[in-house]
Coordinates of C-alpha atoms in Angstrom, one line a residue:
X26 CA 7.5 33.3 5.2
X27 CA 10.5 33.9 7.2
X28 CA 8.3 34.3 10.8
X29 CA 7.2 30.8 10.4
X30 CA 10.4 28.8 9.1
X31 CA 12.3 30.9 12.1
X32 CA 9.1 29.9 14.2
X33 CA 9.2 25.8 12.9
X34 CA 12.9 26.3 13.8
X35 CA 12.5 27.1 17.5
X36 CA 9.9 25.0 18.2
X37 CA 12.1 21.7 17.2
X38 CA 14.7 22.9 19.3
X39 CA 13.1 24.4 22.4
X40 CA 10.7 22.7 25.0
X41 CA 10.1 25.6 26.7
X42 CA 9.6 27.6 23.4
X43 CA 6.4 25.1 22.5
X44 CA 5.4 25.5 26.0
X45 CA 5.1 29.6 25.9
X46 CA 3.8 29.4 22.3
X47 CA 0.2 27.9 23.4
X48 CA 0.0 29.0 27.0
X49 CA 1.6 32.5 26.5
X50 CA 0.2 33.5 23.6
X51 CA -3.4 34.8 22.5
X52 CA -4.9 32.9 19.8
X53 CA -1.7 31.3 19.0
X54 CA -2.6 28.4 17.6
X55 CA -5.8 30.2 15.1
X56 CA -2.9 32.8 14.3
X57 CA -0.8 30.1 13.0
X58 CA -3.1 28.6 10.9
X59 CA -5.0 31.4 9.2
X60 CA -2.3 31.9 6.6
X61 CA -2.8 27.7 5.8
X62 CA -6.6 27.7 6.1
X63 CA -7.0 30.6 4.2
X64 CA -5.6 28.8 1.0
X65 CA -8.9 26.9 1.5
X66 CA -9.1 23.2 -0.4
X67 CA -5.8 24.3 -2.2
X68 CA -4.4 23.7 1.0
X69 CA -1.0 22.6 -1.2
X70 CA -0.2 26.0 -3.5
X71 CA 2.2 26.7 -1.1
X72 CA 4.1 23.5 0.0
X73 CA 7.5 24.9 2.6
X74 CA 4.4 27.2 3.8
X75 CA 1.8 24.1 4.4
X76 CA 5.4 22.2 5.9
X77 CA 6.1 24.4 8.4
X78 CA 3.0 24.9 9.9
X79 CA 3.0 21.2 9.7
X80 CA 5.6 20.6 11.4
X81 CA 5.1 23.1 14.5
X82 CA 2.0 21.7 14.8
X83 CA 3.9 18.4 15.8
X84 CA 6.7 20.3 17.5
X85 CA 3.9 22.1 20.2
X86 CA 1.8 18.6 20.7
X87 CA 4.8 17.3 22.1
X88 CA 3.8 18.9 25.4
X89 CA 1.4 17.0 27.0
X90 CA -0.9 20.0 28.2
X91 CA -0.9 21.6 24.2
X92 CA -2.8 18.3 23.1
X93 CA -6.1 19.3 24.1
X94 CA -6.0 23.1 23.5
X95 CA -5.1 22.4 19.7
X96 CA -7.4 19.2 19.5
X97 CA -10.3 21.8 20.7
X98 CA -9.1 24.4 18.2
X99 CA -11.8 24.6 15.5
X100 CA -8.9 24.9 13.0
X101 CA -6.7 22.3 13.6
X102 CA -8.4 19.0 12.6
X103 CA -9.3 19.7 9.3
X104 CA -6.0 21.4 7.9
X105 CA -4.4 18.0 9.7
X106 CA -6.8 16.1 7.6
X107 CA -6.6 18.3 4.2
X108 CA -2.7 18.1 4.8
X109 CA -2.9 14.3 5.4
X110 CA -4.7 14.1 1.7
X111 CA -2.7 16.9 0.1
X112 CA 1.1 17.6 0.1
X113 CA 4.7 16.5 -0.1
X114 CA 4.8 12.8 1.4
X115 CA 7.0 14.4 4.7
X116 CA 3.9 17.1 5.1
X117 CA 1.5 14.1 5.1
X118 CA 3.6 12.2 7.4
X119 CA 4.5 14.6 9.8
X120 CA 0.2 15.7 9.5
X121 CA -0.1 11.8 10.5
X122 CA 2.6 11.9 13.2
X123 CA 1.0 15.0 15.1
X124 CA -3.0 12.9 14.8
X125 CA -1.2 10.1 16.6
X126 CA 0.5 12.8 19.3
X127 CA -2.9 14.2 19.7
X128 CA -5.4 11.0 20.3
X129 CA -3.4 10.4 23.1
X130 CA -5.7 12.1 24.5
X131 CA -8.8 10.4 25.3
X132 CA -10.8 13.2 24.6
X133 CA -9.2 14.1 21.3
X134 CA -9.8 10.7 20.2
X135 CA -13.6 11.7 20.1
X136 CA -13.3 14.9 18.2
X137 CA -11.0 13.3 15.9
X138 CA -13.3 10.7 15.4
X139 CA -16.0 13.0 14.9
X140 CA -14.3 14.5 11.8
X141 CA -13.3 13.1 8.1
X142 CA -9.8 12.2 8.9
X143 CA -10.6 8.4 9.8
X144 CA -11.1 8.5 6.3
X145 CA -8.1 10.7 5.1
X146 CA -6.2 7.8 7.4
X147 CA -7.6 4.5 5.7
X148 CA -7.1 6.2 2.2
X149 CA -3.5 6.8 3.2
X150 CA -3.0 3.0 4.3
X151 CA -4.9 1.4 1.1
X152 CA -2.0 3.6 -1.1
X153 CA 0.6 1.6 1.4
X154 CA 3.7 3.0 0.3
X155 CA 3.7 6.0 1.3
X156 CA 5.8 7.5 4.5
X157 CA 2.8 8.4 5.8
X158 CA 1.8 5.2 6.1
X159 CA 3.3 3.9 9.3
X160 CA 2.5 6.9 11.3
X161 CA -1.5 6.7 10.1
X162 CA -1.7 3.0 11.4
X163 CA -0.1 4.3 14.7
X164 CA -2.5 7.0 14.9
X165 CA -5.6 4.8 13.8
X166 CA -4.5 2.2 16.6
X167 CA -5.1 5.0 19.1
X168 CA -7.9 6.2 18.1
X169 CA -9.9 2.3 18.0
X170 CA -9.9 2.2 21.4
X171 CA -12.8 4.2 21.0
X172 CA -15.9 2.2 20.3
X173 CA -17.7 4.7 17.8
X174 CA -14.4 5.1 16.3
X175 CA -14.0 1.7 15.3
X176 CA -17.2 1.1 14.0
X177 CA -16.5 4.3 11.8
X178 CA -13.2 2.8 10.7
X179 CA -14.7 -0.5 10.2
X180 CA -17.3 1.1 8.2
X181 CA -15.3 3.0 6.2
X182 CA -13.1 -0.3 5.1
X183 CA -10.0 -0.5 7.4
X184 CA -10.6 -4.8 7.4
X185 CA -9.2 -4.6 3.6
X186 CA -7.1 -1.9 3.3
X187 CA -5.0 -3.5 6.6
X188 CA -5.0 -7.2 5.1
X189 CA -3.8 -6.2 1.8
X190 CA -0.8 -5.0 3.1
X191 CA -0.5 -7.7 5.8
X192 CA -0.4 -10.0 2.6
X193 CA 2.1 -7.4 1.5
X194 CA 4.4 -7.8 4.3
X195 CA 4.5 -4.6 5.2
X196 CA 4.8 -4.0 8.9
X197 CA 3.3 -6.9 10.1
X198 CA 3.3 -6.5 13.7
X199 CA 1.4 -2.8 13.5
X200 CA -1.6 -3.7 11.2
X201 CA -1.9 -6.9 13.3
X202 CA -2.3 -4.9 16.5
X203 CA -4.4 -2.7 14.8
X204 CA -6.7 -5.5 14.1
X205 CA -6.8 -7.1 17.0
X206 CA -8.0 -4.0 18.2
X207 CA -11.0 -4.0 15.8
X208 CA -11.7 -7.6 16.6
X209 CA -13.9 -6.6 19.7
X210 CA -16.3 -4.8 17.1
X211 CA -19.3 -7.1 16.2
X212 CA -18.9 -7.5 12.6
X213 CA -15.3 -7.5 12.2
X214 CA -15.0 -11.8 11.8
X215 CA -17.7 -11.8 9.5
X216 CA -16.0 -9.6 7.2
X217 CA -12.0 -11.2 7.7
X218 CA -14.2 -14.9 6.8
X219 CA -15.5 -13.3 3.7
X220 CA -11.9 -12.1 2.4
X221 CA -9.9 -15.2 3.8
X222 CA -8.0 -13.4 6.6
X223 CA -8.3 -16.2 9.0
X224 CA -6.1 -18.5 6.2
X225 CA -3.8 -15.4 6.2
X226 CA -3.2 -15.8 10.0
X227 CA -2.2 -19.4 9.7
X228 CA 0.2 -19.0 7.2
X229 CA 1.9 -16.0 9.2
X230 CA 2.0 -18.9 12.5
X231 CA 3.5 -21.0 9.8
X232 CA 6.0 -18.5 9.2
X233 CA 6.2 -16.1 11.6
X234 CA 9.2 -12.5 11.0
X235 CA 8.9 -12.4 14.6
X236 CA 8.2 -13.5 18.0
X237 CA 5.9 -10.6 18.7
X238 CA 4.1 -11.3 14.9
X239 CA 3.6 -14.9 15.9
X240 CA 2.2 -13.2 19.5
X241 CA 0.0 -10.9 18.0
X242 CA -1.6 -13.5 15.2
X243 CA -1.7 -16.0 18.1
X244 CA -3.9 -13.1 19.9
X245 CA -6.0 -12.3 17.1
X246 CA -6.4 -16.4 17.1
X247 CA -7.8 -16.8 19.9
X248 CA -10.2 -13.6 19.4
X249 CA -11.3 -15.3 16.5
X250 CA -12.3 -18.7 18.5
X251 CA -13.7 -17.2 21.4
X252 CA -16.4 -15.0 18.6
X253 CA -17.4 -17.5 17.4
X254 CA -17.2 -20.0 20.2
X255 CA -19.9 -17.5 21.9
X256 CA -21.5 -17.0 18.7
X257 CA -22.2 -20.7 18.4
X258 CA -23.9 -21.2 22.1
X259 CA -26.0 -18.0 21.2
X260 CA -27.6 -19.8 18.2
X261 CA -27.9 -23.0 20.2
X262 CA -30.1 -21.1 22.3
X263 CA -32.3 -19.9 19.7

């Protein structure tokens, strides 16, 4: 145990320390994880073990050139997502904060999608208060600017779980950028018509905790028109 809280340590202090861990090291990243995955779907038994590796996971995707190396790791997804399901609430947090580092990436924003933690994110945001939370919209809002990744969140009921806690009042401005976001996918109005979001919008205008809140709802406004303004002339053709 002692290796990896000496290891965590050094890589929150050191940039150059992260940088040799990934580029200097064989396997690095594989060795790292084999004492977590090997706990299998009791990925929790040991929680300052599943921590640790946690967090040097977030401390190495801080350098920009690690991102893609770990994302590509056949490893490192899934013990992000099991630890994003299972843990102490700073282990699912910081397993939330190093997602978000990593779909930066373009292409890790694929292979993230391609895996179950779209899911493991939305449950995280329909429990709401959780510090997880924040950091799972944050990472979800990167990776929607991937078509097939919104239709997957969409699918897998983002539209709810971020209007309940819009109607909450919980961090208002994130969720609504979120949306607005998954407004360009097709059946997105439909669904915010059928569970009253668009009355939701107008009362935040009406009563806006911010300029940028009432400049985001404003945005997701005029989304809303311009759907169904072009849905309208596309039935008048028919």
């Amino acid at each position: 145990m002692e290796p990896i809280r000496v290891l965590c340590s050094q890589t929150e202090r050191f940039n150059n320390v992260r940088a040799f861990f990934v580029a200097e090291i064989p396997d690095s990243i594989t060795r790292l994880l084999i004492p977590l995955s090997s706990l299998g779907e009791e990925v929790d038994s040991n929680l300052e073990l599943q921590e640790k590796i946690v967090t040097t996971l977030v401390n190495i995707s801080y350098i920009e050139e690690s991102r893609t190396v770990m994302a590509q790791n056949p490893l490192v997804i899934p013990q992000l997502t099991k630890s994003l399901k299972q843990g102490t609430d700073d282990t699912r947090r910081i397993s939330a904060l190093t997602l978000g580092s990593l779909s930066l990436v373009d292409s890790n924003k694929i292979i993230i999608g391609n895996s179950e933690t779209l899911r493991a994110m939305i449950d995280v945001i329909k429990e709401g208060d959780l510090s997880a939370t924040k950091e799972a919209y944050y990472a979800l809002y990167q990776l929607d600017y991937v078509l097939e990744n919104r239709e997957k969140a969409v699918s897998e009921g983002v539209i709810p779980a971020l209007t309940n806690m819009i109607k909450s009042g919980n961090n208002k401005n994130l969720m609504l950028s979120v949306l607005t976001t998954l407004s360009f996918h097709n059946g997105v109005l439909e669904e915010k018509d059928d569970i009253g979001f668009i009355d939701d919008l107008f009362r935040i205008l009406r009563n806006p905790s911010s300029s940028r809140t009432c400049e985001v709802a404003l945005a997701m406004v005029a989304r809303v028109c311009c759907l169904r303004s072009t849905g309208d002339r596309n039935r008048e053709k028919l």
